[in-house]
mmCIF file of C-alpha atoms in Angstrom:
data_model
loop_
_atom_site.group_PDB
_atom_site.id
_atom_site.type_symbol
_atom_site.label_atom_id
_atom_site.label_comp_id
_atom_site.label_asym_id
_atom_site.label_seq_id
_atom_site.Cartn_x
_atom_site.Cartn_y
_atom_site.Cartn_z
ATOM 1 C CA UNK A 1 0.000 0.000 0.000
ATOM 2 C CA UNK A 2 1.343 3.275 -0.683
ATOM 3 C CA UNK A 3 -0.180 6.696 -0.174
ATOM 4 C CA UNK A 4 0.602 10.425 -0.948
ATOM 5 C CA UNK A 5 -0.840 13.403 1.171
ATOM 6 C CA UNK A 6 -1.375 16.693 0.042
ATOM 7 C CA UNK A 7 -2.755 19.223 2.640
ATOM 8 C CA UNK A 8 -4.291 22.585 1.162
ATOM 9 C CA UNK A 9 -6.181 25.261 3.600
ATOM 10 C CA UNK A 10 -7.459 22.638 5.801
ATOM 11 C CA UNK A 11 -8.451 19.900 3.005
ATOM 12 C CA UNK A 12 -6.193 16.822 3.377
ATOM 13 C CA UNK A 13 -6.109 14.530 -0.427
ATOM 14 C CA UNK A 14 -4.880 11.174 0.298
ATOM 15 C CA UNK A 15 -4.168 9.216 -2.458
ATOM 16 C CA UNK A 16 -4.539 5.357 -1.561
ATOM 17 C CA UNK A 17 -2.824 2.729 -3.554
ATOM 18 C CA UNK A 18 -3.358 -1.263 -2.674
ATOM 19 C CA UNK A 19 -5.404 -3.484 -0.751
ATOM 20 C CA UNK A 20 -7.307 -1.565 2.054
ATOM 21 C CA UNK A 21 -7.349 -4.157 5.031
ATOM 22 C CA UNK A 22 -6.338 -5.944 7.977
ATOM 23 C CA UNK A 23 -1.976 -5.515 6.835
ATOM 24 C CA UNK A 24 -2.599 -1.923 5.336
ATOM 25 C CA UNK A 25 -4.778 -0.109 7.268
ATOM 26 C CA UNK A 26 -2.241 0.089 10.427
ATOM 27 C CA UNK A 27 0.335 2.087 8.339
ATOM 28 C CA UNK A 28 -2.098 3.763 6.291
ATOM 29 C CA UNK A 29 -3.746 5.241 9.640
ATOM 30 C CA UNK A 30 -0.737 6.542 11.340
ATOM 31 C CA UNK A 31 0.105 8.417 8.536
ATOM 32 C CA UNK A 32 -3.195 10.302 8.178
ATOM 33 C CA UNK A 33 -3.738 10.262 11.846
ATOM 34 C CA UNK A 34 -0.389 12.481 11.932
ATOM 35 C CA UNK A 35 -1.611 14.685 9.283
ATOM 36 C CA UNK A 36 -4.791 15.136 10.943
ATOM 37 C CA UNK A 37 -3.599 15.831 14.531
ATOM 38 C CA UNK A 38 -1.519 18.493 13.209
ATOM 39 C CA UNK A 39 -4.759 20.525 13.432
ATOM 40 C CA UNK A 40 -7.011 22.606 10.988
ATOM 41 C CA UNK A 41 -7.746 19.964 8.452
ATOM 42 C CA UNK A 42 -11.681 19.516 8.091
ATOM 43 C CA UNK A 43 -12.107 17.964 4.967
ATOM 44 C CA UNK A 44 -10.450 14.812 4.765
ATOM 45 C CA UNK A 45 -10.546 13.887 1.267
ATOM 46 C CA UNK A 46 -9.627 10.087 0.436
ATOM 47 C CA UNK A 47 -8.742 9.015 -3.542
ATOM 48 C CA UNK A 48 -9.601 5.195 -3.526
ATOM 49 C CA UNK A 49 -9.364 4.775 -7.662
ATOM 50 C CA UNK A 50 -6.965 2.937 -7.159
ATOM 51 C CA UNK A 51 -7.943 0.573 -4.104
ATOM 52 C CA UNK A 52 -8.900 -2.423 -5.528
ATOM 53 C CA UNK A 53 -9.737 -4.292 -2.534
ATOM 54 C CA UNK A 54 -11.408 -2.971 0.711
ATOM 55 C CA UNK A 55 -12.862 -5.175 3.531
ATOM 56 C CA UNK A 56 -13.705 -4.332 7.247
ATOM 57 C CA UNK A 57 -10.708 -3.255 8.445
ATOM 58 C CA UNK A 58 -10.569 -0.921 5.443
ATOM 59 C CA UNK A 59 -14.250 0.494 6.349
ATOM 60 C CA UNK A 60 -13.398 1.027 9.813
ATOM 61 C CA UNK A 61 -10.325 3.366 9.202
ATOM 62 C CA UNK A 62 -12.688 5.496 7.519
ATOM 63 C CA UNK A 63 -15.659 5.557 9.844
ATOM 64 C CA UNK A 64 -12.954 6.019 12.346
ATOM 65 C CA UNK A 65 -11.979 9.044 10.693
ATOM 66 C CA UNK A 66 -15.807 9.936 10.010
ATOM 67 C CA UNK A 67 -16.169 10.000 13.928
ATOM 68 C CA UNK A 68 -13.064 12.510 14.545
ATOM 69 C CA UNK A 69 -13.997 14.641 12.017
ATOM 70 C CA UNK A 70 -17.606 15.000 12.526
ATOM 71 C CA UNK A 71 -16.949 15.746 16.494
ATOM 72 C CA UNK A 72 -15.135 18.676 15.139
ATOM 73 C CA UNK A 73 -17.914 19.468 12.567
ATOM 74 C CA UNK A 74 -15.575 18.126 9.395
ATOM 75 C CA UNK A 75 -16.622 15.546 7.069
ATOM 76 C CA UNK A 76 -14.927 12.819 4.769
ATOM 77 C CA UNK A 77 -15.605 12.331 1.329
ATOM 78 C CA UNK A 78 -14.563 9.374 -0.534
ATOM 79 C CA UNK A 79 -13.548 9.420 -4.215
ATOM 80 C CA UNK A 80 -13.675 7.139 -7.266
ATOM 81 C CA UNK A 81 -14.370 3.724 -5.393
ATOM 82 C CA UNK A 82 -14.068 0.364 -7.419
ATOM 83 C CA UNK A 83 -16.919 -2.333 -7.992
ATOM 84 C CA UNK A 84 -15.848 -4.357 -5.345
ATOM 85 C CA UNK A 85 -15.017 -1.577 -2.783
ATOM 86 C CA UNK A 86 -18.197 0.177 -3.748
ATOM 87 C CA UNK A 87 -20.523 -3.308 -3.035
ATOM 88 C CA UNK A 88 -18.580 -2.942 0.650
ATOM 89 C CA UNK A 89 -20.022 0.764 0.913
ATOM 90 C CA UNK A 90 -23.032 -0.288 -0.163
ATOM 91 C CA UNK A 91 -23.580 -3.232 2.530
ATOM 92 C CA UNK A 92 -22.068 -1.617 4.643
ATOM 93 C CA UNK A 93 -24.806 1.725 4.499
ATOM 94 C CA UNK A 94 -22.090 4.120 4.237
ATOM 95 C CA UNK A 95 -23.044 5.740 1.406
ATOM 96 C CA UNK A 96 -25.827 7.392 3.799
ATOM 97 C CA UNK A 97 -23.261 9.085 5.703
ATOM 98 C CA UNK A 98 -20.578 9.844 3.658
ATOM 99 C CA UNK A 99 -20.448 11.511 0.074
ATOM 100 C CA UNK A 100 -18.857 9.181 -2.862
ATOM 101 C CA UNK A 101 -17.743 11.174 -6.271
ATOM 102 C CA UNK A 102 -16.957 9.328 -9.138
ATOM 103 C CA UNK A 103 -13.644 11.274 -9.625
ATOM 104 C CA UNK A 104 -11.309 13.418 -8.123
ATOM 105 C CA UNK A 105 -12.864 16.206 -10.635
ATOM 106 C CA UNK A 106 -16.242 16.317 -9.341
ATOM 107 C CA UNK A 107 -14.946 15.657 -5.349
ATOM 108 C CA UNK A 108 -12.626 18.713 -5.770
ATOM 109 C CA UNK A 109 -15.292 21.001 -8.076
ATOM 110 C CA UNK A 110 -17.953 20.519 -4.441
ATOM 111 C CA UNK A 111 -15.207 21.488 -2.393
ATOM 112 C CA UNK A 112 -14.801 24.726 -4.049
ATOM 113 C CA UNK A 113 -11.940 23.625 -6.631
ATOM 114 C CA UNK A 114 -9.167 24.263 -3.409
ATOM 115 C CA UNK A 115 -7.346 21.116 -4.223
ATOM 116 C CA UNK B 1 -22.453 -33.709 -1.546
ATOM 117 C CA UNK B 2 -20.495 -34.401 -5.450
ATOM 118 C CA UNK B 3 -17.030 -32.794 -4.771
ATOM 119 C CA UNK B 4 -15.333 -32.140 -8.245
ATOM 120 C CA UNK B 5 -12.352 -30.543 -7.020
ATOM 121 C CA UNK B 6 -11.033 -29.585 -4.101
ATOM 122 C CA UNK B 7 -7.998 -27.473 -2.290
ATOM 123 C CA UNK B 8 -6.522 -26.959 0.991
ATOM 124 C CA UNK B 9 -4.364 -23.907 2.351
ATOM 125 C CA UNK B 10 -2.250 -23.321 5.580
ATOM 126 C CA UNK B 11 -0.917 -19.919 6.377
ATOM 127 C CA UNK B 12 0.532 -18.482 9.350
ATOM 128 C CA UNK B 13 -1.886 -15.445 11.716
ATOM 129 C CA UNK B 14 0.018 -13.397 9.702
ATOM 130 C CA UNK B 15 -1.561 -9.957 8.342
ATOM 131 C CA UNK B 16 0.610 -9.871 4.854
ATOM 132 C CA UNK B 17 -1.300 -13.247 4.585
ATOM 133 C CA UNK B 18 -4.761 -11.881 4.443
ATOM 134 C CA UNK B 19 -4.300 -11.333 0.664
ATOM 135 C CA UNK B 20 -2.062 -14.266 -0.525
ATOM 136 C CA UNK B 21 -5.219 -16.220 1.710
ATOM 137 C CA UNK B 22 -7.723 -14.564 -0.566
ATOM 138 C CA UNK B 23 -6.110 -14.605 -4.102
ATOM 139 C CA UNK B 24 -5.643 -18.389 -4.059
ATOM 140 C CA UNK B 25 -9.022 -19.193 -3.517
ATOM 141 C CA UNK B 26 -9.844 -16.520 -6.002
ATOM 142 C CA UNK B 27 -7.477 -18.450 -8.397
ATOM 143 C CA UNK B 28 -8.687 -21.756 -7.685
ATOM 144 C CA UNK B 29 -12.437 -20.734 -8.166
ATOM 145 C CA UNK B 30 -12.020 -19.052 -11.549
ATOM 146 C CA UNK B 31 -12.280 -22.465 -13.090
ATOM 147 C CA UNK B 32 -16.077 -22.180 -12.770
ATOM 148 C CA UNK B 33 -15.519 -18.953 -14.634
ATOM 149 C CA UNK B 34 -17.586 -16.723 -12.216
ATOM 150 C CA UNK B 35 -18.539 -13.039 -13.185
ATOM 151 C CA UNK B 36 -16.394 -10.613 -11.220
ATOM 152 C CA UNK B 37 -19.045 -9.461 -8.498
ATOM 153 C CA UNK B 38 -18.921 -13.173 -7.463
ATOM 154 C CA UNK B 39 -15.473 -13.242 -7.284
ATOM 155 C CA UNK B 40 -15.013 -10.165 -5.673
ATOM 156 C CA UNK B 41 -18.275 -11.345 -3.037
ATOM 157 C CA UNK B 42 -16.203 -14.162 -2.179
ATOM 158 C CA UNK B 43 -12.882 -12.380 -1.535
ATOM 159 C CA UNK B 44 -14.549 -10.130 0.941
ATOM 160 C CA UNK B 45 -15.626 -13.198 2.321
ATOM 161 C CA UNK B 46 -13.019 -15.152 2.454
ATOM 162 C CA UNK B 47 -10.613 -11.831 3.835
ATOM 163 C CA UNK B 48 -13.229 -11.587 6.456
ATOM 164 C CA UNK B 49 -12.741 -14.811 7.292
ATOM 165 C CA UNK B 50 -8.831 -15.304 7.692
ATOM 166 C CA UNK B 51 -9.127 -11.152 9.664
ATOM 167 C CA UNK B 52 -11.327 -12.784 12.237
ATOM 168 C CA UNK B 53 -9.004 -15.749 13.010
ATOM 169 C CA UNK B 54 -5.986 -13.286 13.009
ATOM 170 C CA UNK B 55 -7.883 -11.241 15.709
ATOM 171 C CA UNK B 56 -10.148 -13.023 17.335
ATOM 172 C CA UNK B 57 -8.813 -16.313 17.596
ATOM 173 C CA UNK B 58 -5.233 -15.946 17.919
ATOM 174 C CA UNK B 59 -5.410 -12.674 19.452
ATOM 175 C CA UNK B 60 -2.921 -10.968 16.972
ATOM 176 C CA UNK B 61 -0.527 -14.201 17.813
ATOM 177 C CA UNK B 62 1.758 -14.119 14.296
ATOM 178 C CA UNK B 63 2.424 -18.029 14.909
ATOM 179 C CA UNK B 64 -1.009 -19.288 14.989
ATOM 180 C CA UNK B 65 -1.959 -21.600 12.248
ATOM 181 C CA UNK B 66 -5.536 -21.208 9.422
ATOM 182 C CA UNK B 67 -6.518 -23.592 6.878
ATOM 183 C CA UNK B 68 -8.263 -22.856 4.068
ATOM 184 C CA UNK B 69 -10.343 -25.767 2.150
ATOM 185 C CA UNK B 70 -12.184 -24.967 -0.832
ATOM 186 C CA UNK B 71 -14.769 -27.467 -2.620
ATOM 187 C CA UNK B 72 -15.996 -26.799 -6.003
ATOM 188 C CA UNK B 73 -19.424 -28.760 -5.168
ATOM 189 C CA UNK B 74 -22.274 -30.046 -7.907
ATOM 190 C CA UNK B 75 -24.089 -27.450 -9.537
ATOM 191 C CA UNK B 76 -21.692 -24.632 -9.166
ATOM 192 C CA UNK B 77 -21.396 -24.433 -6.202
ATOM 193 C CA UNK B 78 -18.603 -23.087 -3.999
ATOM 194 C CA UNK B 79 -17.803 -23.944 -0.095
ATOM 195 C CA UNK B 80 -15.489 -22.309 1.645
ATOM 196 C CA UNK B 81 -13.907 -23.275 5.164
ATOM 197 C CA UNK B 82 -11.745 -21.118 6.971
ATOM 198 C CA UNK B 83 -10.566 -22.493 10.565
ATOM 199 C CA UNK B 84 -8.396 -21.835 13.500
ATOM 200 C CA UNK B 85 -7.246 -23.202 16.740
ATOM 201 C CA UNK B 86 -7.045 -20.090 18.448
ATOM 202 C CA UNK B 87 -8.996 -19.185 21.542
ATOM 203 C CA UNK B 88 -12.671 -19.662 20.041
ATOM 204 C CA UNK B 89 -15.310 -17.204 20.531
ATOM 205 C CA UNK B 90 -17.345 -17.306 23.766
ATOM 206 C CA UNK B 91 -20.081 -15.583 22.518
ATOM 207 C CA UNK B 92 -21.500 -16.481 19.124
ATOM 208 C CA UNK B 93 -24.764 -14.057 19.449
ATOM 209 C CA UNK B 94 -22.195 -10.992 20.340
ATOM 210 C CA UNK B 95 -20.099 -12.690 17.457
ATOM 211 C CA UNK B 96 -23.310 -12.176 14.654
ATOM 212 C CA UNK B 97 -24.456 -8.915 15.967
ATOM 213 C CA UNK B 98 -24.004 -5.977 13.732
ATOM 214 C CA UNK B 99 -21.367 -3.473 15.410
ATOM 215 C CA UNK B 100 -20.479 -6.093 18.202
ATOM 216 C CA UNK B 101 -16.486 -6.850 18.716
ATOM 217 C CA UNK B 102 -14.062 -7.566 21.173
ATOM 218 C CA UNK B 103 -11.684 -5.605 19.872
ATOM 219 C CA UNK B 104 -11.263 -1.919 21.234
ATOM 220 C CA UNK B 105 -9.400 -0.758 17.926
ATOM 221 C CA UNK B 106 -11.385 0.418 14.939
ATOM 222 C CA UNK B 107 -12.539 -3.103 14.442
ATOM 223 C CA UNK B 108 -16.429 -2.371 13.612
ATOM 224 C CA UNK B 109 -18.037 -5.834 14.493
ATOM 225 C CA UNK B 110 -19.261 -5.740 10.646
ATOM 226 C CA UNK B 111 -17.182 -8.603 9.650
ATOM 227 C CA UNK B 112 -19.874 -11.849 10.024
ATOM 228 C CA UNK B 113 -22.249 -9.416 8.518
ATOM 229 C CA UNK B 114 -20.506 -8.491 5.429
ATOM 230 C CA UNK B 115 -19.585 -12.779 4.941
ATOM 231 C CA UNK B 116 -23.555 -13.114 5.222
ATOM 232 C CA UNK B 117 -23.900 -10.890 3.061
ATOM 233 C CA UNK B 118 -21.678 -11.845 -0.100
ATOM 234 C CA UNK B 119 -21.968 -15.614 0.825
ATOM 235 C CA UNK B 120 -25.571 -17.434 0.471
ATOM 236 C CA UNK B 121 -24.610 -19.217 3.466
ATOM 237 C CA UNK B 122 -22.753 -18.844 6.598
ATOM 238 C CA UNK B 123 -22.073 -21.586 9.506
ATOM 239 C CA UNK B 124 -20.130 -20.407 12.507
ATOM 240 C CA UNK B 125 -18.951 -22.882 14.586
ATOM 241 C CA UNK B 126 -16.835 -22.983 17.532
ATOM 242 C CA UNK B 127 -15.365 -25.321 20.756
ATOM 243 C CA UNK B 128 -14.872 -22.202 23.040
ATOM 244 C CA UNK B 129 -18.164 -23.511 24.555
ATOM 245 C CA UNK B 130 -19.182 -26.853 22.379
ATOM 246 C CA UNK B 131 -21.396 -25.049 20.646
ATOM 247 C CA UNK B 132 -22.225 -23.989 17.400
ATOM 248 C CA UNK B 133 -24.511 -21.282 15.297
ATOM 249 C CA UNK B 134 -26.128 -21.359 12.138
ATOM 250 C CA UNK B 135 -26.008 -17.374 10.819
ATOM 251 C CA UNK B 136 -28.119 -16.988 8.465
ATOM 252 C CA UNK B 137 -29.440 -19.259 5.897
ATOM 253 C CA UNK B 138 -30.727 -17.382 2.670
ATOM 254 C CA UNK B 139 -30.894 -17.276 -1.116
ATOM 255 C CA UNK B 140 -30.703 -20.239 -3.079
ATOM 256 C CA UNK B 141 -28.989 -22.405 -0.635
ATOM 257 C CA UNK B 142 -32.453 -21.489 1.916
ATOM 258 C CA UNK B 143 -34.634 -22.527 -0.324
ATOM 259 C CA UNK B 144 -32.557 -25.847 -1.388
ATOM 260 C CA UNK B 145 -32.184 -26.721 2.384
ATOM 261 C CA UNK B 146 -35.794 -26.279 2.889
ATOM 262 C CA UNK B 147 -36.186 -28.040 -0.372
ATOM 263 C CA UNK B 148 -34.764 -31.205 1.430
ATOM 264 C CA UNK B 149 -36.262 -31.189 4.731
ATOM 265 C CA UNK B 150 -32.719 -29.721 5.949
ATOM 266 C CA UNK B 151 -34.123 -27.021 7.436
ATOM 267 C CA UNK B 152 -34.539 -28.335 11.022
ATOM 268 C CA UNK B 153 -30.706 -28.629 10.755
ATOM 269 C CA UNK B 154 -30.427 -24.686 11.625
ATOM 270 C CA UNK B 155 -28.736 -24.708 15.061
ATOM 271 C CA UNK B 156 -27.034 -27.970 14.639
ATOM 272 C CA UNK B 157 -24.005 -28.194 16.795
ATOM 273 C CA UNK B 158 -20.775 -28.246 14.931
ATOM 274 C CA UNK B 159 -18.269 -27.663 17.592
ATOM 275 C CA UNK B 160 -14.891 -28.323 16.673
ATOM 276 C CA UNK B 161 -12.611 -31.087 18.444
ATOM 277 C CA UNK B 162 -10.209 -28.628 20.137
ATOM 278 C CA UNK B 163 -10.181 -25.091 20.803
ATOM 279 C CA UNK B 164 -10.925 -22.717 17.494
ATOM 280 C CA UNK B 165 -13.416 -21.770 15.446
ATOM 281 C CA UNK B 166 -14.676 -22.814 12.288
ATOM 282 C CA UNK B 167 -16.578 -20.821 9.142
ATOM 283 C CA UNK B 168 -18.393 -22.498 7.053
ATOM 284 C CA UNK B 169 -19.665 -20.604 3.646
ATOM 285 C CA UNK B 170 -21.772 -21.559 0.573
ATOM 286 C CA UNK B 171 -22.367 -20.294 -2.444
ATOM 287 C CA UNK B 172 -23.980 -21.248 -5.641
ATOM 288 C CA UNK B 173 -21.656 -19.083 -8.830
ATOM 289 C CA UNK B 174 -24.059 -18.273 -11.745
ATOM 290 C CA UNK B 175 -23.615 -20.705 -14.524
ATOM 291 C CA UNK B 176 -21.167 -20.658 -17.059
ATOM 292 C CA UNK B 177 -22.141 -18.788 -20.039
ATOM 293 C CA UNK B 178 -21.692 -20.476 -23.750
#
């Protein structure tokens, strides 16, 4: 799994590449986590295009960062999920909670084109 | 029960084997050429599966040991059986429960749920208390239990002969298109 951050006037991009579970999400969390704590960031944006894979573990690094966000009135947003990550969504009923884009485009263009 | 082919697997508690786990039966199933949401419903499965034994029964223990059997069954179907011989689960009701889990990390409790789910049947069983749990029974392989008069079946006991727990999952893949 690798990622890449980019941090713009309190939107954080991450761009996720690999499986999102069990191994991953560990790594994958203290990274963002850091990013995060370093305060301000209230959009967390996460690019999944390129995640083909996504199980539990996966979906609870992002409700996990759901929760902190939302305490602090911020939101996620997930971009460009896969079939089989989408079906996990889906099941899952996060779609309800948490806006999906079909690309990185359209996430950025409802954010006010910062990113 | 026709078995036309079959396949066992032994990995290590080991995260980094979570995917090696869930590519092989991936491989080994594509020989009933199944349509890609099938294939991706059974990986999700299957990782479920193998996460749940990593954390649950062994605890995180990277020396633990899970076997993986595969039968490609009559009819196209698919079983899946992914055990342990960790610690077992003391309490298979918590254990099915949306949002229920022992663990205090981000582990949601949505795992059994999501196997349900992409699976048309799921059989938990366990020897932490000699007991075992039928999920869920629903789909096709519902209506072909209740077919047979298997029905009464649901809440057979299938604990295991030493300490672990045991998962159980059927499927029936589409068939083959000419």
């Amino acid at each position: 799994m690798a990622l890449e951050l980019i941090l713009k006037e309190g939107y954080l991009l991450v761009h996720l590449q690999g499986d999102l579970d069990l191994h991953s999400v560990d790594k994958i969390r203290a990274v963002v986590d850091n990013a995060l704590n370093r305060g301000g960031v209230h959009t967390l944006l996460l690019d999944l295009s390129q995640v083909p894979f996504m199980d539990s573990s996966g979906l609870g690094f992002i409700l996990g960062r759901y929760r902190h966000l939302k305490k602090k009135g911020g939101q996620v947003v997930l971009i460009a999920p896969g079939s089989q990550v989408r079906r996990v969504l889906k099941l899952a009923g996060v779609k309800r909670i948490i806006e999906i884009y079909d690309s990185k485009k359209a996430a950025c263009r409802a954010q006010g084109e910062v990113l | 029960m026709v078995v036309k082919n079959e396949m066992k697997l032994e990995i290590k508690s080991q995260t980094v084997n979570i995917s090696f786990g869930r590519a092989v039966v991936a491989a080994f199933i594509s020989q009933l050429d199944p349509i890609v949401p099938e294939v991706e419903d059974i990986s999700t499965a299957v990782s479920e599966a193998i996460t749940n034994a990593i954390v649950h029964g062994y605890k995180g223990d990277p020396n633990g040991i899970i076997r993986i059997m595969v039968r490609l069954l009559a009819g196209n179907q698919v079983e899946i059986i992914v055990e342990d011989y960790g610690v077992g689960i003391s309490d298979l009701a918590a254990a099915r429960q949306f949002g229920k889990t022992s663990q205090p990390e981000e582990r949601i409790g949505i795992g059994f749920n999501l196997m349900e789910q992409c699976m048309d049947e799921v059989i938990l069983g366990t020897s932490s208390k000699d007991n075992g749990s039928r999920l869920k029974t629903s789909g096709f392989m519902q209506f072909f239990r209740q077919g047979l008069g298997l029905g009464k079946k649901i809440g057979k006991k299938t604990g295991l002969d030493g300490p672990g727990t045991r998962v159980t999952m059927r499927k029936r893949l589409q068939p083959a298109q000419v």
